[in-house]
Structures are given as C-alpha cells and as structure tokens.
Amino acid sequence: MKYGHFDDANREYVITNPQTPYPWINYLGNEDFFSLTSNTGGGYTFYKDAKFRRLTRYRYNNVPIDDGGKYFYIKDGDTTWSPGWKPMKTPLDSYECRHGMSYTKFNSSKNGVEAQILQFIPLGFWGELQKVSLKNTSSETKKLKLFSFVEWCLWNAEDDMTNFQRNFSTGEVEIQDSTIYHKTEFKERRNHYAFYNVNAPIDGYDTDRESFLGLYNGFDNPDVVNDGAPKNTVAHGWSPIASHYIEVELQPGESRDFIFMLGYVEVAPEDKWESKAVINKKPAKEMMAKFDTVEKIDAAYGELRAYWDRLLGKINIDSGDDRLDRMVNIWNQYQCMVTFNMSRSASFFESGIGRGMGFRDSNQDLIGFVHQIPERARERIFDIASTQFEDGSCYHQYQPLTKKGNSAIGGDFNDDPLWLILSTTEYIKETGDFSLLDEMVPFDNDASRAKPHFDHLKASFYHVVNNLGPHGLPLIGRADWNDCLNLNCFSEDPNESFQTTGNKKGSTAESLMIAGLFVVYGKEYVKLCKRIGKDVEAQEAEKHVDAMIEAVKKDGWDGDWYLRAYDYYGKKIGSNENEEGKIFIESQGWCTMAGIGQEEGMVEKSLNAVKEHLDCEYGIVLNSPAFTKYYIEYGEISTYPAGYKENGGIFCHNNPWIMIGETVLGRGDQAYEYYTKIAPSFLEDISELHRVEPYVYCQMIAGKEASKPGEAKNSWLSGTASWNFFAITQYILGVKTDYDGLVIDPCIPSKWDGFKMTREYRGATYNIEVQNPEHISKGVKRILVNGSEIDSKIVPILEAGKEHSVQVIMG
Ligand code: BGC
Ligand code: NOJ
C-alpha cells in the first residue's frame, strides 16, 4: 500500500494520507539553523546543536507518537482543524504534505477553506519561515480564528527532560506587538534568545502552556481554541509557549497570507538589554524586516530551489527506470547532504542529545556529498582529523558546537583511523586539490601539536600496522565498524554501556573486517604516496599491505568464506565451526572489495556464500544464524533479538560493500539486485510493512530471522546513504573519480541497453552515454571523447566551463 507518490519534476514526495505507518519527516535548513518536520507538522527547531541550542520542545517516544511541533489551529464556526491534520486530527476534505529539498508544504482544505503552508529556512538565515495562506472557496463570508503554537525550550535539551525542579521556575517571555520573545536564562549566561513573530497585527496571544491547553488536555483539545478566545497570558516559569491569535474575515474567493517567523538571535554580552530587564530586540526586528512580505519570502524560496538545482545538477542519470533515477538524481543525494549536516545527531530515531559527529561516520558520509560541496568537505576533513592523536587513534565523536573530541561514546575503535584515508583520497579525486595534504592540522584539537594533514593519513595507516594481533591481523580494539562486536568487553552489569566498557586487555581479539579495510585503504595510501612522489614511503607501506593479504589468506579464510574475527580467547568468529554467527557480512564485503585471494577463488566463493547464507527477500542480513543467547565474549551483538540491528538485521550500510564486491567479479545482475532490494523508492509499494519513508534509506530492516522481516527502523541518519550512492554511481554505473580523470567501467544488469549520466567534474560537464549492445554486465570496448577514441578507461580531465561528450561502448 502507498501513502503518496513521487513528484520528480518538483523533487518532492507527496504524502496524501496523513496517517503514514510512521511519521515521515523532512529536514529544513542547510547551514547553521535546522528544523525537523513531520508530515503532520511535528518536530523541532535548533541552531547548530540539537542538545545545546534547541528552540522548541519535542517529546521522543511519546504517546501518541509525534506529539509537539509547530502547529496551527483554524476555528471555523464549530469546526476546528489543522492544516497538517495534527494536532486536531479533524478529518480533512483534502490533505497533502509535500516534502521537498529543504522545504515542506501542506495543502489542505476543510468546509470551503483552503490552507497552504510553505515552511523553510532561507539560505544563511537563522530563522524558520511559515507562509500560511488561507482562502475562502465557499460562497459565504468566513470568519476564521487562527491560532499558532510553538513550545519553547531554549536550554539544554537533556536537562529539559530531567531537571524539572529548576526548569519549571525559569521560563520568561516578553510580548511586543506581534512578537513573542523567549528569554529564559537570558539574564544569566545566555547571549541568545528566540522569538516567534507574524507579519500582521494580532488579536491576542498566549505564552503559558497550561493556560492555553488546560492542565489535563492534549494538543488536540486546547482550552483557548475550544473557547475561541485567547487569554493573553504571560508565562512565569512552568512551560512557556508562543501562540498568536488572529481573526481572519474572508469574503468568498478571498485569500490572505501570513508570514510567521521562528527566529534565533545572538547578541554581544554588552548589547543584551534595551533597558532594565527588557531584551535588545533590534536584531530580531532586522530579521523580521527581511521577510515581512510575500514577495520577499517567495524570492528566498526561489533562491533555495536554485541552490538545490545547482547541488543536484552535478550528477544526473537517465537509466530508463524512474525508481533508480529519482534515487540517484534526487533523494539519495539529498539524504547525503542531510547526513553531512546532522551526522547521527537529530532524527526521529536519534534524540539530538546522544551522539555528536562520529569519526568513522563523518568520514564515510563525506563520499556522498564531496561532489556537491567540496569546500565544506575539505573543512569537515580537517575538523575530523583534528580529533586524532599522534599514534593514529582518535576520539570516536566530537560535538558540532565546539568541534572538540570527547569520550562520551567511547574510543579505541580500531577501524576509525582508516576512514580518514577514504575521505581524503575521495576528496582529492573529486577536486584535484592535493594542497590539503600540506595544511597544518592539529592532533587532539591542540594547535601546538599540528602536523601536515598527510601525517594524519600516515598515522592512520600505521595505527593498524602497530596494532596487530597473534595472527598478524588487526586488533579490533573496543570494536570495529560493527559497534556491537565488543570483543574485549565482557559485561555482566546491565547498567554498563557496551560503548564504553572494556575490561579486557585488547591484545588478542582480531578483526578480518579491519584487515580487508586496511588492504583497500592501504592500497589507496600507497597509490597516493606514489602520486605525490613519496616513493620510499609507498614501498614501505606496500610491504605491510602485502603482509596483511598473506595473513588473511593464511588465517582469515574459513574454507568457503572469510572469517569475521578472533575473539579474546583466540577462537574463531564467523566460522562454519561456530554454532551461531557462522558467517558475517562485513569481512565478506571488505575482503572481496580488496580482492584478497581472488586468483585462488576466494572472492567468488565468499560472495556465493553471502548469497546462500545471508541474502533474503529484503536484503542481505549482517550475520547468520543470528545469535539466540548472550555471548559475554561477543558483547552487544548478542543482546539483540535475532534478526534485529547488528544481530542478523539487514544493516543497509554494509549491503553496498557486497554490491561493490560483486562488481569486482563483474556480476552486474547480482550487484543491482542487491541494490534494488534496499533502495527505498523500490519499496514504496510495501510501505505498510517497511513503515519508514519511501524516499530515504534507513539504517536497518528486520532480517529473515526477525519476527517481522522487512520492517524498517532508523531512517535518515546512516552511512547507508553515502555508501549506496557510492556503490551505484561509482561501481555499478561505474563512473569513478580518480586523480587524473574519470574511470568509466560500468557493471550493470546485462539486460540494460545502457544509460546516460551527466557529471560535473573539475569544472567541466561530461555528458556520458554508455551503450551495451551485446548485453553484458562488464567490459568496455571503446570510449570516444568528443568523437575521438581514447585508449584507456580513464577519461582525462577536460576543459573546464565546457560540455564534453563521452561515448562508452561496452563489449
Ligand atoms: C547500536 C549501534 C550504534 C551504537 C553506538 C548500538 O546500540 O546498535 O548501531 O552504532 O549503539 O551508539
Ligand atoms: C551505527 C553507527 O553510527 C556506526 O558508526 C556503526 O558502524 C554502525 N552503527 C554499526 O554498528
């Protein structure tokens, strides 16, 4: 069953039934100021950091779901309704929610009144706008009462859920004209406040939640709206809100527009006050003046659309299948930008207070957006590298506001350092900018310990070399990419965190996933060294890579697939000898991508084993059989019920590793089948089962051993976005960036006749047309660049500012 449809021309997903199987959300904002908005108006707004600068309250895991947001109530006679359906949930005559690129629109109607809301954050602006248009389509005069509603909480969002003895006594507001200013804690250490304004005279307001709702009422039954009259309350402590009240009389056919602005202001400490206890409203008023007319807001919306035209114009395909085209051209790229902005902080599954920017996550995210915003990718690489230590290890996360690493969610994940080689080399391949290697980048955020960025890569590489275990394989540390494979943890206490507990000496447990990862990015490191003339270092490094390949072949092969790890006792994990968890996806992915033992048939055997043991109708599960009891020596992985999350769930992040592995073998049909199994647009028809948004990837789909296979969770913020984009564009469609040009080597389904891709690269536009006359999956016979044949698969860097035709004939 479907709950809406794609509108590709507008780059929107159009939800036509508000009761989606889970809230389907969108992200507004592109730089400092953000908002999460569900298809019924739920969500919240924050400046830079959803923990420290959240403007409005949101209640996670609440009943009913998704309660609290930026709401409107329209009272028309005895009927009260909300354009986003919630909170009133009055059945609407029509409802539409259009989630687009950084904006959301609602179009609804009830009893001859049409309401349209356009909600977005203008580029470079610290405020969220809602253009509300009301139209009388009936033949009678309408006397409407419009109430707005937001709930403030501009203080520490974690504290907001715990420290009631204080918070209930701190709330303060000011009201002037049509603006409600929220100034809680402003007189002490905060140099910032928020405001909610409308560009029209108001007929009343409320700022005290209890007075507005009634102590025992929900958002769907507010006293003030029921009474049809505001109480003009001024909040003192308790829970401050902002609600405007406007009486709107509309003749038949008449319409009116209102512009609401939810803004955030920072002032210098000496400029905080206008007069005693009266906050300085000048900056807020300047913000309001920027968007006080429909023309101004429409122009800003136009700029936002043009911004996305530019970003999404860089890679565009025409494959003949709309489902694939809309993933590659629109939604997957969009999701990559959202993960760039959010990392794993704020979604409807991430609370915005738990996890900051992850070292491994942010490096991997980068491969999904570097082509769109290379300058910001460069800055991000330095932010991440600055949280590394001289020995190559690093903080597992840093907080976006301070950019400082912290140990809140642990450290010593031994895969972490290697991802810096991935992000850096992909950045250079996209941009040709080798200069970042020479930039001085701090260690441990300490400028006095800065070294050229290249040294950070070297430290990453040698961190593996310097931390090998008994089989010459990489020690796993607290865990590798699989945060839940905690091989040195041994936790017996339910009050302990698997992320931070590590009570065993980490000198035996080894990871085959890191081994494969090291061979892939070790080779990249060698290639980079050669490219920049560091030949001695290249030779030295190559020896370590070769040694790792040998170690995997010798002690990492189980006969039909690669082992996953050795545990603390030196016992095999992911072996046919094990009772449960006989085979794992991660080592199959990385060791096949690395091509380890390809001549000996290992790559093929491994991928065949994946197909046989891990593949299912909804994707490739992480391990099989899933664990059914707690293995203290394995850690969190065995805490999940079978089929969920890291225990036999379909972890969408690592499915592309297998897709890429398949392209090593040239099996394009198989690679693409795996792609379509988890690509959200291909799952639209099973939305009822899948539950989360059909336009973005989720982290996890319940696996074959789960009680409800195919049911998905944790949409939006996941490395799944960038890896699927990387796999489809660079390996399946096979247009891969390299230091000296674009390598074109598709690995596609044999039945395809070909496809077209427009790729902006180093300032030039490559109009690539791939033809597949012999219906093969892999193999390039000829490439013609602007009509002349070239004798390699690398299309060189072509003249910037121009369009070039690249004709590729497979065969
Ligand atoms: C989850 C992982 C996550 C980790 C770190 C675990 O509970 O299963 O997916 O990476 O927590 O926060
Ligand atoms: C989610 C985390 O953000 C990521 O870092 C990790 O690799 C996966 N879970 C797998 O555990």
CSV table of N, CA and C in Angstrom, one decimal, residues 315 328 332-333 336 363-371 419 422-423 425-427 429-430 520-521 524 590 593 653 656-657 659-660 663 675 697 719-737 757 759:
chain,number,residue,atom,x,y,z
A,315,ILE,N,25.3,15.6,-10.7
A,315,ILE,CA,25.3,14.2,-11.2
A,315,ILE,C,23.8,13.9,-11.5
A,328,VAL,N,19.1,8.3,-7.5
A,328,VAL,CA,20.4,8.9,-7.8
A,328,VAL,C,20.4,10.4,-8.0
A,332,ASN,N,18.7,10.2,-2.9
A,332,ASN,CA,19.9,9.7,-2.2
A,332,ASN,C,20.9,10.9,-2.0
A,333,GLN,N,21.0,11.7,-3.0
A,333,GLN,CA,22.0,12.9,-2.8
A,333,GLN,C,21.5,13.8,-1.7
A,336,CYS,N,22.3,12.4,1.6
A,336,CYS,CA,23.7,12.5,1.9
A,336,CYS,C,24.0,13.9,2.4
A,363,ASN,N,33.6,10.6,8.2
A,363,ASN,CA,34.4,10.3,7.1
A,363,ASN,C,33.7,9.6,6.0
A,364,GLN,N,32.9,8.6,6.4
A,364,GLN,CA,32.2,7.9,5.4
A,364,GLN,C,31.1,8.7,4.7
A,365,ASP,N,30.4,9.5,5.5
A,365,ASP,CA,29.4,10.4,4.9
A,365,ASP,C,29.9,11.3,3.8
A,366,LEU,N,31.2,11.6,4.0
A,366,LEU,CA,31.8,12.6,3.0
A,366,LEU,C,31.8,12.1,1.6
A,367,ILE,N,31.9,10.8,1.4
A,367,ILE,CA,31.9,10.3,0.0
A,367,ILE,C,30.5,10.4,-0.7
A,368,GLY,N,29.5,10.8,0.1
A,368,GLY,CA,28.2,11.1,-0.5
A,368,GLY,C,28.0,12.5,-0.9
A,369,PHE,N,28.8,13.4,-0.4
A,369,PHE,CA,28.5,14.8,-0.6
A,369,PHE,C,29.7,15.6,-1.2
A,370,VAL,N,30.8,15.0,-1.3
A,370,VAL,CA,32.0,15.7,-1.7
A,370,VAL,C,31.8,16.4,-3.1
A,371,HIS,N,31.1,15.8,-3.9
A,371,HIS,CA,30.9,16.4,-5.3
A,371,HIS,C,30.0,17.6,-5.2
A,419,TRP,N,39.3,5.3,8.0
A,419,TRP,CA,38.3,6.0,7.2
A,419,TRP,C,38.7,7.4,6.8
A,422,LEU,N,40.0,7.1,3.3
A,422,LEU,CA,38.9,7.1,2.4
A,422,LEU,C,38.5,8.5,2.1
A,423,SER,N,38.1,9.3,3.1
A,423,SER,CA,37.6,10.6,2.8
A,423,SER,C,38.6,11.5,2.1
A,425,THR,N,41.2,10.7,0.2
A,425,THR,CA,41.6,10.4,-1.2
A,425,THR,C,40.3,10.7,-2.1
A,426,GLU,N,39.2,10.4,-1.5
A,426,GLU,CA,38.0,10.7,-2.4
A,426,GLU,C,37.8,12.2,-2.6
A,427,TYR,N,38.2,13.0,-1.6
A,427,TYR,CA,38.2,14.5,-1.8
A,427,TYR,C,39.1,14.9,-2.9
A,429,LYS,N,40.4,13.1,-5.3
A,429,LYS,CA,40.0,12.6,-6.6
A,429,LYS,C,38.9,13.4,-7.2
A,430,GLU,N,38.0,13.9,-6.4
A,430,GLU,CA,36.9,14.8,-6.9
A,430,GLU,C,37.4,16.1,-7.3
A,520,VAL,N,42.2,-2.4,1.4
A,520,VAL,CA,41.6,-1.4,0.5
A,520,VAL,C,42.2,0.0,0.6
A,521,TYR,N,42.2,0.5,1.9
A,521,TYR,CA,42.7,1.8,2.0
A,521,TYR,C,44.3,1.9,2.2
A,524,GLU,N,45.2,2.4,-1.2
A,524,GLU,CA,44.9,3.8,-1.6
A,524,GLU,C,46.0,4.7,-1.1
A,590,TRP,N,34.6,-6.4,2.8
A,590,TRP,CA,35.9,-5.7,2.7
A,590,TRP,C,36.9,-6.6,2.1
A,593,MET,N,36.1,-6.6,-1.7
A,593,MET,CA,36.4,-5.4,-2.3
A,593,MET,C,37.9,-5.2,-2.4
A,653,HIS,N,23.8,-0.2,5.6
A,653,HIS,CA,25.1,0.4,5.4
A,653,HIS,C,26.1,-0.5,4.8
A,656,PRO,N,25.9,-2.3,0.4
A,656,PRO,CA,26.7,-1.8,-0.7
A,656,PRO,C,28.1,-2.4,-0.8
A,657,TRP,N,28.7,-2.8,0.4
A,657,TRP,CA,30.0,-3.4,0.3
A,657,TRP,C,30.0,-4.7,-0.5
A,659,MET,N,27.6,-5.2,-2.8
A,659,MET,CA,27.4,-4.8,-4.2
A,659,MET,C,28.7,-4.5,-4.9
A,660,ILE,N,29.6,-3.8,-4.2
A,660,ILE,CA,30.9,-3.4,-4.8
A,660,ILE,C,31.7,-4.7,-5.0
A,663,THR,N,30.9,-6.3,-8.1
A,663,THR,CA,31.4,-5.6,-9.3
A,663,THR,C,32.9,-6.0,-9.5
A,675,TYR,N,21.1,-4.0,-4.9
A,675,TYR,CA,20.8,-2.5,-4.8
A,675,TYR,C,19.3,-2.3,-4.7
A,697,TYR,N,16.9,6.2,2.8
A,697,TYR,CA,17.4,4.9,3.3
A,697,TYR,C,17.2,4.9,4.8
A,719,GLY,N,25.2,5.8,7.5
A,719,GLY,CA,26.2,5.7,6.5
A,719,GLY,C,25.6,5.0,5.2
A,720,THR,N,24.5,4.4,5.4
A,720,THR,CA,23.8,3.8,4.3
A,720,THR,C,23.6,4.7,3.1
A,721,ALA,N,23.4,6.0,3.4
A,721,ALA,CA,23.1,7.0,2.3
A,721,ALA,C,24.3,7.1,1.4
A,722,SER,N,25.5,7.4,2.0
A,722,SER,CA,26.7,7.6,1.2
A,722,SER,C,27.2,6.4,0.5
A,723,TRP,N,27.1,5.2,1.3
A,723,TRP,CA,27.6,4.0,0.6
A,723,TRP,C,26.8,3.5,-0.5
A,724,ASN,N,25.5,3.7,-0.4
A,724,ASN,CA,24.7,3.3,-1.6
A,724,ASN,C,24.9,4.2,-2.8
A,725,PHE,N,25.1,5.5,-2.5
A,725,PHE,CA,25.3,6.4,-3.5
A,725,PHE,C,26.6,6.1,-4.2
A,726,PHE,N,27.6,5.8,-3.4
A,726,PHE,CA,29.0,5.5,-3.9
A,726,PHE,C,28.9,4.2,-4.7
A,727,ALA,N,28.2,3.2,-4.2
A,727,ALA,CA,28.1,1.9,-4.9
A,727,ALA,C,27.4,2.1,-6.3
A,728,ILE,N,26.3,2.8,-6.3
A,728,ILE,CA,25.5,2.8,-7.5
A,728,ILE,C,26.3,3.7,-8.5
A,729,THR,N,26.7,4.9,-8.1
A,729,THR,CA,27.3,5.8,-9.1
A,729,THR,C,28.7,5.3,-9.5
A,730,GLN,N,29.6,4.9,-8.6
A,730,GLN,CA,31.0,4.7,-8.9
A,730,GLN,C,31.3,3.2,-9.3
A,731,TYR,N,30.4,2.3,-8.9
A,731,TYR,CA,30.8,0.9,-9.1
A,731,TYR,C,29.8,0.2,-10.1
A,732,ILE,N,28.5,0.5,-9.8
A,732,ILE,CA,27.5,-0.2,-10.7
A,732,ILE,C,27.4,0.6,-12.0
A,733,LEU,N,27.0,1.9,-11.9
A,733,LEU,CA,27.1,2.7,-13.1
A,733,LEU,C,28.6,2.9,-13.5
A,734,GLY,N,29.4,2.8,-12.5
A,734,GLY,CA,30.9,2.7,-12.8
A,734,GLY,C,31.5,4.0,-13.3
A,735,VAL,N,31.1,5.1,-12.9
A,735,VAL,CA,31.8,6.4,-13.2
A,735,VAL,C,32.5,6.8,-12.0
A,736,LYS,N,33.8,6.5,-12.0
A,736,LYS,CA,34.6,6.7,-10.7
A,736,LYS,C,35.6,7.8,-10.9
A,737,THR,N,35.6,8.6,-9.8
A,737,THR,CA,36.6,9.7,-9.9
A,737,THR,C,38.0,9.1,-9.6
A,757,MET,N,24.6,9.5,-18.2
A,757,MET,CA,25.0,10.3,-17.0
A,757,MET,C,25.6,11.6,-17.3
A,759,ARG,N,27.8,14.4,-15.6
A,759,ARG,CA,28.7,14.5,-14.5
A,759,ARG,C,29.5,15.8,-14.5
